[in-house]
Coordinates of C-alpha atoms in Angstrom, one line a residue:
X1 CA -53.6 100.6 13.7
X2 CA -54.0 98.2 10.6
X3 CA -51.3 96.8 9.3
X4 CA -51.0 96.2 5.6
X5 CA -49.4 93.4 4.2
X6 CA -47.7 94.6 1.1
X7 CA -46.5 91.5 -1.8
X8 CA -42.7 91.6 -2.2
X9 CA -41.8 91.7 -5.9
X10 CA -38.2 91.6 -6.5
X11 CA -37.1 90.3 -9.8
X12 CA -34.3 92.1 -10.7
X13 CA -32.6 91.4 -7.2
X14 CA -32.9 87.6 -8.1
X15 CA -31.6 88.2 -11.3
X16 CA -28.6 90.5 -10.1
X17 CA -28.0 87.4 -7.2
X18 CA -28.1 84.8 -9.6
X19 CA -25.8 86.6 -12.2
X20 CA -22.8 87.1 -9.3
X21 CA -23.0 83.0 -9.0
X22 CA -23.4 83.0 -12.6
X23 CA -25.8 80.3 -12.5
X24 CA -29.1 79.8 -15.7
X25 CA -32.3 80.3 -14.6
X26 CA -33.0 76.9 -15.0
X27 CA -30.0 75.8 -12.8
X28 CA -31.4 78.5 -9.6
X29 CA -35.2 76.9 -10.2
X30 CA -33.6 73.5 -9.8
X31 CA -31.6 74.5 -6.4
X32 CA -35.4 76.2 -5.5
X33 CA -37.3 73.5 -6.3
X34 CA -39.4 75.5 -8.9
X35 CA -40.6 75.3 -12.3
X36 CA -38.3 77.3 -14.7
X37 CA -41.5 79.0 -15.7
X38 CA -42.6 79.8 -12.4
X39 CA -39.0 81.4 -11.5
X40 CA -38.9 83.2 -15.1
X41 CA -42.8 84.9 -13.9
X42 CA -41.1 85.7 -10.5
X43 CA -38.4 87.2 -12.3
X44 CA -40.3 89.7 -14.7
X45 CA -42.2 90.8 -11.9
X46 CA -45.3 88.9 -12.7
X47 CA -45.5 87.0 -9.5
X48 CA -44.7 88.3 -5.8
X49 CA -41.7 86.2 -4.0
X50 CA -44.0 83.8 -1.2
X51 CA -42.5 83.8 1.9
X52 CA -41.0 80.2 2.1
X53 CA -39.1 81.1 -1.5
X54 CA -37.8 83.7 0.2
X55 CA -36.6 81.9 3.3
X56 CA -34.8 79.4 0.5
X57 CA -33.2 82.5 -1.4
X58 CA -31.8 84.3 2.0
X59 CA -30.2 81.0 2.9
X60 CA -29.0 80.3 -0.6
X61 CA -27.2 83.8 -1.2
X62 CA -26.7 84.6 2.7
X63 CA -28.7 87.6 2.6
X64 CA -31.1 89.0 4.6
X65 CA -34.9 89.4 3.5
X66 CA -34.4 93.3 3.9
X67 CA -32.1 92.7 0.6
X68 CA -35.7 92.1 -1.1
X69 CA -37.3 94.7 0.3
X70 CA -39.0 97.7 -1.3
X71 CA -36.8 100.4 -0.2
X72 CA -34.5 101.0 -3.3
X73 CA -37.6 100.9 -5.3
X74 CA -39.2 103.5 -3.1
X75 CA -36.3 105.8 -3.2
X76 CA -36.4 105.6 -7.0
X77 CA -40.3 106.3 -7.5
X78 CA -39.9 109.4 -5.4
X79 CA -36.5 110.7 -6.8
X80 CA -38.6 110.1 -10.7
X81 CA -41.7 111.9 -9.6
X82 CA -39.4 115.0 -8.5
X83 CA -37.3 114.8 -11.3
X84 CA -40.4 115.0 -13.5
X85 CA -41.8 117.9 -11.7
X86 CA -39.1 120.0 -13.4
X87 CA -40.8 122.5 -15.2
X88 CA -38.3 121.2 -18.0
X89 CA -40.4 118.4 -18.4
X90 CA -43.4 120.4 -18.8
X91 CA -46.7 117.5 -18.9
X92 CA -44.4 115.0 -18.8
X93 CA -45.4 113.4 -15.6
X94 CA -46.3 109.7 -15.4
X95 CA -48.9 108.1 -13.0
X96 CA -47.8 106.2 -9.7
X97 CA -48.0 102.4 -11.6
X98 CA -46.0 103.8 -14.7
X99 CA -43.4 105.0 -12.5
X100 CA -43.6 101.4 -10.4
X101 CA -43.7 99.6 -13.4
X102 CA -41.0 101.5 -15.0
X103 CA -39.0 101.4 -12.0
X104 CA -39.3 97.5 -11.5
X105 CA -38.6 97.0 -15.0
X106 CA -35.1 98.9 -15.8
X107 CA -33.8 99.7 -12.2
X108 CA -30.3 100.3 -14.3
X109 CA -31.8 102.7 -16.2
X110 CA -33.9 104.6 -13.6
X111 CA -30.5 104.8 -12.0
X112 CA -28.9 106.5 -15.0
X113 CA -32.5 108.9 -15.6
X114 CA -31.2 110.2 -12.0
X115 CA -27.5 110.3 -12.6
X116 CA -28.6 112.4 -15.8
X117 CA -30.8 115.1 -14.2
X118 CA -28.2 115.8 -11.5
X119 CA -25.7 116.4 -14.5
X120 CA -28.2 118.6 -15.8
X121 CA -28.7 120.8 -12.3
X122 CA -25.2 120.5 -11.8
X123 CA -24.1 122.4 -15.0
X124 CA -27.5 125.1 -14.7
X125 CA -26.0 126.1 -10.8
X126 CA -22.2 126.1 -12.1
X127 CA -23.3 128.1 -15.5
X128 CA -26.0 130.5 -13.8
X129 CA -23.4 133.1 -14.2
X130 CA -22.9 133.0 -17.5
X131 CA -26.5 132.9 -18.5
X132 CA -26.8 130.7 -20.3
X133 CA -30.4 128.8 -21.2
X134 CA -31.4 125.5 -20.4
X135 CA -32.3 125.0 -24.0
X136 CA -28.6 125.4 -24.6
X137 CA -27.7 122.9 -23.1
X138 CA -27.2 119.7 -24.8
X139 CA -25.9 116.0 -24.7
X140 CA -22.8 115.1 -26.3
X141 CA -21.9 111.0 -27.4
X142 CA -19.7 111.2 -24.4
X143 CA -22.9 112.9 -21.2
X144 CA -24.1 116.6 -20.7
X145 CA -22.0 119.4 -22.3
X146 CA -22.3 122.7 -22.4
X147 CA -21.6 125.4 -25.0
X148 CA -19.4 128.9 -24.8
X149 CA -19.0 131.4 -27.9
X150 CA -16.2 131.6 -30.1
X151 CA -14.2 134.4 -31.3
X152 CA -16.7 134.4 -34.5
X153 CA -20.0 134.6 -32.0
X154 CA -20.7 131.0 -32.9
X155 CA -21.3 128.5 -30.2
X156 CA -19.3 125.4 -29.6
X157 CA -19.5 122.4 -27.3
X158 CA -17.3 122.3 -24.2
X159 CA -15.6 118.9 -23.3
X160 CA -18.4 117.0 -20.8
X161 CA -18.4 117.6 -17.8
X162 CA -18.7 115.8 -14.1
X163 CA -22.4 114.1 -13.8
X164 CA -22.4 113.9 -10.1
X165 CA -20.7 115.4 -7.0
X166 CA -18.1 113.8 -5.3
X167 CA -19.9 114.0 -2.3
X168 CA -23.1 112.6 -3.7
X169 CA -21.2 109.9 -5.5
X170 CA -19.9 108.8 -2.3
X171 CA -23.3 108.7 -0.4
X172 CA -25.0 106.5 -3.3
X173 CA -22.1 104.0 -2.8
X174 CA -22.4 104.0 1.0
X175 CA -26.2 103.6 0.5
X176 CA -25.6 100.9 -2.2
X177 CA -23.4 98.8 0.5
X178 CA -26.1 99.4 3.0
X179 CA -24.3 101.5 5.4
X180 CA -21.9 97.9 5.9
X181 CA -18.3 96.9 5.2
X182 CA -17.8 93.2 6.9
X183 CA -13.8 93.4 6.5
X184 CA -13.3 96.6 8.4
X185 CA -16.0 95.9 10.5
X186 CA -14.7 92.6 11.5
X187 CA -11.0 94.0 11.8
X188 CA -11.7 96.6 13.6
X189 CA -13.5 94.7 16.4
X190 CA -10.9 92.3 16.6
X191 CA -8.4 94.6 17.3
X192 CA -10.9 95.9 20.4
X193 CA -10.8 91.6 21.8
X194 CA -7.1 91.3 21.3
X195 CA -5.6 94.0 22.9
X196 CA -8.7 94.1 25.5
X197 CA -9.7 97.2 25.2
X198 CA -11.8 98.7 28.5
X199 CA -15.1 100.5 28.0
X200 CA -13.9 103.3 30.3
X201 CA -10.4 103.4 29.5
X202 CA -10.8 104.2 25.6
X203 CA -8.8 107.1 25.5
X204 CA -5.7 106.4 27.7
X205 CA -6.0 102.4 25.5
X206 CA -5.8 104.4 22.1
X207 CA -3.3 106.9 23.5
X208 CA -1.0 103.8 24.3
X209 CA -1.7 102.1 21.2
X210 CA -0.1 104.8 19.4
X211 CA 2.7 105.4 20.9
X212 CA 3.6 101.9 21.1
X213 CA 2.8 100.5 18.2
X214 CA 3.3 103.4 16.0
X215 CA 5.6 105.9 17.8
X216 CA 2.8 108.5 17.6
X217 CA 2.7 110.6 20.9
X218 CA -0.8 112.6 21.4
X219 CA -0.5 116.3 22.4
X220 CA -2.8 119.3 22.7
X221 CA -1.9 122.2 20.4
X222 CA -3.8 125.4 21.5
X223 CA -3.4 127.5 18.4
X224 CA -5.3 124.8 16.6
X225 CA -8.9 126.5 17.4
X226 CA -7.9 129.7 16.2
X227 CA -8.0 128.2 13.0
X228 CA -10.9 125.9 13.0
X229 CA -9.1 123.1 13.0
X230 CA -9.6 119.9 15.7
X231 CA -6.7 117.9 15.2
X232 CA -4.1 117.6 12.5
X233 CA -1.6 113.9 12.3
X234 CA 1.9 115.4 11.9
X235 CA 3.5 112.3 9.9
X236 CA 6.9 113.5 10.1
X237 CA 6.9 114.3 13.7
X238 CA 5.3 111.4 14.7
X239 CA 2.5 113.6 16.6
X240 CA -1.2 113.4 16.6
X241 CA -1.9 117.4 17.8
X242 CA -5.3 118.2 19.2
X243 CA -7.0 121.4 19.6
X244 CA -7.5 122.9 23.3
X245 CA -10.8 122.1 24.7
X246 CA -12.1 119.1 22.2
X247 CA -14.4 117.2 24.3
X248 CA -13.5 113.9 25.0
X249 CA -15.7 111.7 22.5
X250 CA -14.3 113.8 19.8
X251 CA -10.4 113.1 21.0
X252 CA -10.8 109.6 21.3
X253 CA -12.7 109.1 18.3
X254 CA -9.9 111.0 16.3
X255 CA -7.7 108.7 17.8
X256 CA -9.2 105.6 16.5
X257 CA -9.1 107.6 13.0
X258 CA -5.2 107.3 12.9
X259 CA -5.5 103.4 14.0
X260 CA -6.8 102.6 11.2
X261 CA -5.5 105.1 8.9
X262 CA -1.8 103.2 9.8
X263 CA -2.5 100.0 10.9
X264 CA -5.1 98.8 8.4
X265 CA -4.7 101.4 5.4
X266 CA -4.4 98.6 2.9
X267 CA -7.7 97.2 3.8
X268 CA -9.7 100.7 3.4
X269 CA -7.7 100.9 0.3
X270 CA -9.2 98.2 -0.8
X271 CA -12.7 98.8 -0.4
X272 CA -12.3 102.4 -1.6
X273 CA -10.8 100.5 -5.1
X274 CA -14.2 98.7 -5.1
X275 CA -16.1 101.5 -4.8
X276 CA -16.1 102.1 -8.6
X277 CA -15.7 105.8 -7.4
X278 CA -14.0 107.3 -10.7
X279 CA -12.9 110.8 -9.5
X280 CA -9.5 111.4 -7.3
X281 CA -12.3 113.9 -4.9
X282 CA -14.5 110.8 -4.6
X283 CA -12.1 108.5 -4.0
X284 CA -10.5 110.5 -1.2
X285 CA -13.6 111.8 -0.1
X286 CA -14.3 107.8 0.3
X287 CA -10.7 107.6 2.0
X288 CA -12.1 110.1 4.9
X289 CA -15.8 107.8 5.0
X290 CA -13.8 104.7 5.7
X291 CA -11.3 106.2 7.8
X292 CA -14.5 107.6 10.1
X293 CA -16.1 103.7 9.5
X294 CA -13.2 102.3 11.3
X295 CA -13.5 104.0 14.2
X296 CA -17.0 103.8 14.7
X297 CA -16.4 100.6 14.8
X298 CA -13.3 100.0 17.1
X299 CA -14.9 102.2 19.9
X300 CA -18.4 100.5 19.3
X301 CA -17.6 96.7 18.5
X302 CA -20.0 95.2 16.6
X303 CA -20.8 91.9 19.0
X304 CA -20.8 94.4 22.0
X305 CA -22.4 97.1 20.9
X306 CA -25.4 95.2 19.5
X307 CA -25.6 92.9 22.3
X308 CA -26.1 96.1 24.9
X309 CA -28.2 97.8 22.6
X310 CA -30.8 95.2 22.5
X311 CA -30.3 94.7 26.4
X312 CA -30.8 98.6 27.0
X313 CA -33.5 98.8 24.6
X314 CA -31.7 101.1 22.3
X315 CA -31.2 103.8 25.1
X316 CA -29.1 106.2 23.2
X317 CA -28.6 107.9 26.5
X318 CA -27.4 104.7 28.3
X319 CA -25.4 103.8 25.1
X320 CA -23.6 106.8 25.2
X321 CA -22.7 106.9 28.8
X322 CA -21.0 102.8 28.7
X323 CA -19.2 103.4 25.5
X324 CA -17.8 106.6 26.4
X325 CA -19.2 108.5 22.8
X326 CA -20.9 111.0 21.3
X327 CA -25.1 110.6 20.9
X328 CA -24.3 111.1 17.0
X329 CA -21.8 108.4 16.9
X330 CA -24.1 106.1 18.8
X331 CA -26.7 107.1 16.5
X332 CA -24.7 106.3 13.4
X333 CA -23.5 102.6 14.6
X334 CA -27.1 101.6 14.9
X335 CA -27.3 102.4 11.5
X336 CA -24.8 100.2 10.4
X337 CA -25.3 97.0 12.3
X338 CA -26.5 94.6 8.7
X339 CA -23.8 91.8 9.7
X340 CA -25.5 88.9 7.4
X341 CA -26.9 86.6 10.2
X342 CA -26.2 89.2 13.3
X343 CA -28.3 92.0 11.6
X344 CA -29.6 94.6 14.0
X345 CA -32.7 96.8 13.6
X346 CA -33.0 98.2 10.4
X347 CA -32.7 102.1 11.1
X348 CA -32.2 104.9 9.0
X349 CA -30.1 108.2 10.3
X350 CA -29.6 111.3 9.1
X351 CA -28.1 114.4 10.3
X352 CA -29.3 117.8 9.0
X353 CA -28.9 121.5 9.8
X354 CA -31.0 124.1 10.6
X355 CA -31.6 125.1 7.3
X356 CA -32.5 121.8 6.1
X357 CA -29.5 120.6 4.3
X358 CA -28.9 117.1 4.4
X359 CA -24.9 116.4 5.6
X360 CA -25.5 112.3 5.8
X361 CA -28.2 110.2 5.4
X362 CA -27.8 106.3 5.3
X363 CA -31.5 104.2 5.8
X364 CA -31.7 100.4 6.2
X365 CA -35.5 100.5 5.6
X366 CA -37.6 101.5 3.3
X367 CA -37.6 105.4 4.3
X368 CA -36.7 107.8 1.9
X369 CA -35.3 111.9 1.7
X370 CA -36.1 113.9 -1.2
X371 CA -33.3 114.5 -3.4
X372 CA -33.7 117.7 -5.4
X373 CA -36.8 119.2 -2.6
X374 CA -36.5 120.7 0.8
X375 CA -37.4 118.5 3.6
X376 CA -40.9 117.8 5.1
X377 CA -42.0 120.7 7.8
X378 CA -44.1 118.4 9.9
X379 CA -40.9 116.3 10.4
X380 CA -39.6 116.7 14.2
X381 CA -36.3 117.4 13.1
X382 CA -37.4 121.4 12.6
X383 CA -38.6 120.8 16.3
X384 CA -35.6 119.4 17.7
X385 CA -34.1 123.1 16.9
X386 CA -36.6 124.8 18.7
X387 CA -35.8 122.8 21.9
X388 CA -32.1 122.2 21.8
X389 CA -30.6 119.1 23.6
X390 CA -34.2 117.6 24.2
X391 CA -35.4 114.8 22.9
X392 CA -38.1 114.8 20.0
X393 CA -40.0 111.7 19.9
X394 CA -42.5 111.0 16.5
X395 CA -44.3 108.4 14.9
X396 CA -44.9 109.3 11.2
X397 CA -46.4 107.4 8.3
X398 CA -45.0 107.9 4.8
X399 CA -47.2 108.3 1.5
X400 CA -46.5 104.9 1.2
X401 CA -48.5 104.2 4.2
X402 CA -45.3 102.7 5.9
X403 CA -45.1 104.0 9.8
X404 CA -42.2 104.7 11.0
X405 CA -40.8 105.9 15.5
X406 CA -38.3 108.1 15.0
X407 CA -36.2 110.3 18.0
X408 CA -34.3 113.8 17.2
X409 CA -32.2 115.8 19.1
X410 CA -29.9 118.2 18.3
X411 CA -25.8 118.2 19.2
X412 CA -23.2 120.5 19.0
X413 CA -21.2 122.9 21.6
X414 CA -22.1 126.0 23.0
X415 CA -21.0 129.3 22.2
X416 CA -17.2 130.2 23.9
X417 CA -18.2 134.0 23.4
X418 CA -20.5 137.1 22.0
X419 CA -19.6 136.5 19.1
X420 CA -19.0 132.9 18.6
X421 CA -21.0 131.1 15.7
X422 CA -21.6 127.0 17.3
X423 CA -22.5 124.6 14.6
X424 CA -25.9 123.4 15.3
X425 CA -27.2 120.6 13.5
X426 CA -29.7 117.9 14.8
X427 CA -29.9 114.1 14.5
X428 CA -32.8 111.9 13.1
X429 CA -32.9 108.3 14.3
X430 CA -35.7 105.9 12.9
X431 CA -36.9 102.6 12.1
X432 CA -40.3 100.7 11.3
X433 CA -43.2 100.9 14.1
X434 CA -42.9 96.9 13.9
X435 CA -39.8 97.0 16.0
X436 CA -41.6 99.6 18.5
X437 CA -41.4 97.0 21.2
X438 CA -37.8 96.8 21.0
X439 CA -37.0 100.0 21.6
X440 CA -37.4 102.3 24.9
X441 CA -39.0 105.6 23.1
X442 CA -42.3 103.5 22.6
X443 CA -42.7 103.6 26.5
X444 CA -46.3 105.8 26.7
X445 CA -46.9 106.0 23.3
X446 CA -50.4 104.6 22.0
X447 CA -49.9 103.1 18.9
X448 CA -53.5 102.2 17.8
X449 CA -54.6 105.6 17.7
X450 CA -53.9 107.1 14.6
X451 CA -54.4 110.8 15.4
X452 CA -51.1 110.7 17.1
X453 CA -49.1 109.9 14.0
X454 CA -48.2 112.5 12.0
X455 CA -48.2 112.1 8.4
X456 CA -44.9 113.4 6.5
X457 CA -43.7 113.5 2.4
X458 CA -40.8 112.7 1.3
X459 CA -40.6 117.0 0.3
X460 CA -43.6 119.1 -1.8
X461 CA -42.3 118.1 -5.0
X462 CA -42.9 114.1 -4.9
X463 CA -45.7 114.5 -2.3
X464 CA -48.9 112.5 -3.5
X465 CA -50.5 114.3 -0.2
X466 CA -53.6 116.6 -1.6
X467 CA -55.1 117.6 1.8
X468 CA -51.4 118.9 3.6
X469 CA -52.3 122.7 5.2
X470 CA -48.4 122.8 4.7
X471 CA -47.7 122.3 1.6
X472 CA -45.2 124.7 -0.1
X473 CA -45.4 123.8 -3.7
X474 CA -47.5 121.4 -6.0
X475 CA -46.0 118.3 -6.4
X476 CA -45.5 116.4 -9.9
X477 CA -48.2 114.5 -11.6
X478 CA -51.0 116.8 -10.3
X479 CA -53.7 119.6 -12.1
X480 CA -53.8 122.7 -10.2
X481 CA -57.4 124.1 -9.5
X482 CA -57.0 128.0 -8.7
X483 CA -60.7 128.5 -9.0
X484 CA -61.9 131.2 -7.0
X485 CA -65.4 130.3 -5.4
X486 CA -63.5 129.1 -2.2
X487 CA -59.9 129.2 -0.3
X488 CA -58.1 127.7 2.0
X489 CA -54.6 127.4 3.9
X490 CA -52.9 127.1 0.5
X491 CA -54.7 128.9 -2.3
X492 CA -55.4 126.1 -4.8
X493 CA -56.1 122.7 -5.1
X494 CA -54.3 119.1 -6.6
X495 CA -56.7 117.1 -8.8
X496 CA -55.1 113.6 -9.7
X497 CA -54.8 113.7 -13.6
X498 CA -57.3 111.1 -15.7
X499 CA -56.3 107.7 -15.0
X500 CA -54.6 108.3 -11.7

């Protein structure tokens, strides 16, 4: 398999970095050891970042050299060329290299293009039942508006209204922090060394905890199922009250919830209040993320946890079994081990269900998820449903030629009844083919032969893919050729447009 060295450009990073240290251009190139001209070229994108410049810059602003990677850039390329497949847009759609250039240029503003189109979808779904138009609606000095009729039949603009989900704004600030957040991270693992907290004890440590140094006692409460509900923290009473029959991952993981919900609410206070989160949903939507971050931590220390998972290979199976946890909470710490200096491997995890829906998706590489398409059907995700419990090893290769070994498998309970309804959804666990070694689902594989990797799109819409025999619609940027003197699996085909 040929590997492709790809140049690192990564001038607005440098100038984000050297704005928080608020240092001149001419003051970094000094500390470099440049040529002001040579950093102002890097800068604008008109020279790559050479390897020993970017040793000096990791060291300098105590990041790692993922910081500089491509992945934000990707993830905005894509989300553009599906944005601009919007029939609103009509022959708007701009070549790969604009969309790079663009991209690389204003990152800011690429940011806001998105921001703006989810606004737009957001008011279309929430005013479908009203009918109104797309051509009615409109911006206002203030973001998207939309009209309704007066008494007189005349139409008038409604105050603006939310640009993005809660739950979306959320995601893009987890994303932004890289999945990481050292302060609750750290405190939560020093909690584990100081009261020495035993592997297989968890449960009955947390239990204690509580009660001790909170005056919480833990007790089951069997008419909590009836009503969907796993646990519920009675304040008043003191009581932490657990449904009948949660398995025992779940229990003690809800248990390390309330630890840091009492003991350390002022420090996930404070990271929510950096958020920049503007709505009370996303805010306390951010509350819950925290609260869950916490706990993921105290049960899986980050020193520990890393440690074994480079000694077992990354065995999620093993994992699971010596920290007492779920496979989806396993799967998730891995995802969130970027400890400047103590990094581990740079995965990306997502969890999805049946249908496709995306319910969290953090990536520490370069892989990206469509945000306005369906998901890719040669992914093994839509596998890992057809075999539940069993593993689904792939290796895949993005349109950006990047390959990636990922594992699936999907978790949940199993029906109580007839006419129980389980959850099912399925995890996705992945990182670059480069750390294959490393980890124990590369055992048989043969990763020079390219037949066995399966080539996936980031969804139909921003696929650049013209050969896929599973496509579902065209993507943006192409001509469609419907001619009729031949057909195949999908009845037309995607001609590049001139200059592509």
């Amino acid at each position: 398999m040929t590997k492709r060295v790809s140049k690192v450009f990564a001038g607005s990073r440098i100038r984000e970095l050297r704005g928080r240290i608020r240092k001149t251009q001419q003051d970094l190139a000094k500390d470099l050891g440049l040529s002001p001209s040579y950093l102002n070229q890097i800068e604008n994108d008109q020279r790559p970042i050479p390897s020993p410049l970017m040793l000096k810059l990791c060291n300098l602003f105590d990041v790692s050299p993922a910081y500089f990677g491509d992945s934000d850039e990707i993830r905005q390329i894509q989300a553009l060329r599906e944005i601009l497949g919007d029939p609103l847009f009509k022959s708007a759609s701009l070549r790969p290299a604009e969309l790079q250039a663009a991209v690389r240029s204003a990152p800011a503003l690429a940011d806001r293009f998105v921001t703006l189109y989810r606004a737009y979808r957001t008011i279309v779904r929430e005013r479908s039942d009203t009918e109104i138009p797309h051509q009615a609606l409109s911006l206002s000095g203030n973001g998207l508006s939309a009209p309704h009729i007066d008494t007189s039949g005349s139409p008038v603009m409604a105050e603006p209204m939310t640009t993005v989900s809660p739950y979306e704004a959320v995601g893009d600030w987890v994303q932004r922090e890289r999945n990481y957040f050292d302060e609750i991270d750290r405190a939560a693992e020093e909690l584990y060394e100081t009261l020495d907290f035993s592997e297989g004890l968890l449960a009955a440590n947390l239990e204690r905890y509580l009660r001790d140094h909170h005056g919480v006692k833990t007790l089951t409460d069997s008419t909590l199922d009836s009503r969907s509900v796993i646990w519920r923290f009675d304040k008043r009473g003191r009581r932490l009250l657990m449904a009948d029959g949660v398995p025992s991952e779940s229990s003690v993981f809800c248990m390390a919830q309330v630890v840091g919900r009492l003991g350390y609410g002022r420090l996930l206070d404070r990271a929510v209040k950096r958020s920049g989160l503007t709505s009370s949903d996303a805010r306390d939507l951010a509350h819950v993320g925290m609260s869950n971050y916490f706990a993921g931590a105290l049960l899986l220390p980050y020193t520990r946890f890393r440690q074994s998972a480079r000694t077992k290979s990354h065995d999620l199976d093993q994992l699971q079994r010596q920290f007492g946890v779920s496979f989806e909470q396993v799967c998730h710490r891995l995802s969130t081990l970027q400890r400047p200096g103590q990094e581990g491997l740079p995965f990306y995890f997502i969890k999805t269900d049946i249908a496709g829906n995306i319910l969290k998706s953090y990536s520490a590489t370069r892989f990206s998820l469509p945000r306005f398409g369906g998901l890719c059907s040669l992914w093994n995700v839509f596998r890992a449903f057809a075999t539940p419990g069993e593993l689904q090893v792939q290796v895949s290769q993005t349109t950006d030629d990047a390959v990636f070994l990922n594992v699936a498998r999907t978790v949940g309970h199993a029906g109580v009844s007839y006419f129980d309804r389980p959850r099912r959804v399925a995890i996705v666990l992945g990182c670059s083919v480069a750390h294959a070694a490393e980890l124990v689902y590369a055992a048989g594989l043969d990763l020079t032969d390219e037949r066995t990797i399966i080539p996936i799109g980031p969804g139909c819409r921003a696929c650049i893919r013209t050969d896929c025999r599973h496509r579902a619609i065209p993507a943006a940027g192409f001509q469609i050729d419907a001619g009729g003197e031949e057909r195949g699996v999908v009845p037309y085909h995607m001609l590049a447009q001139s200059g592509e």
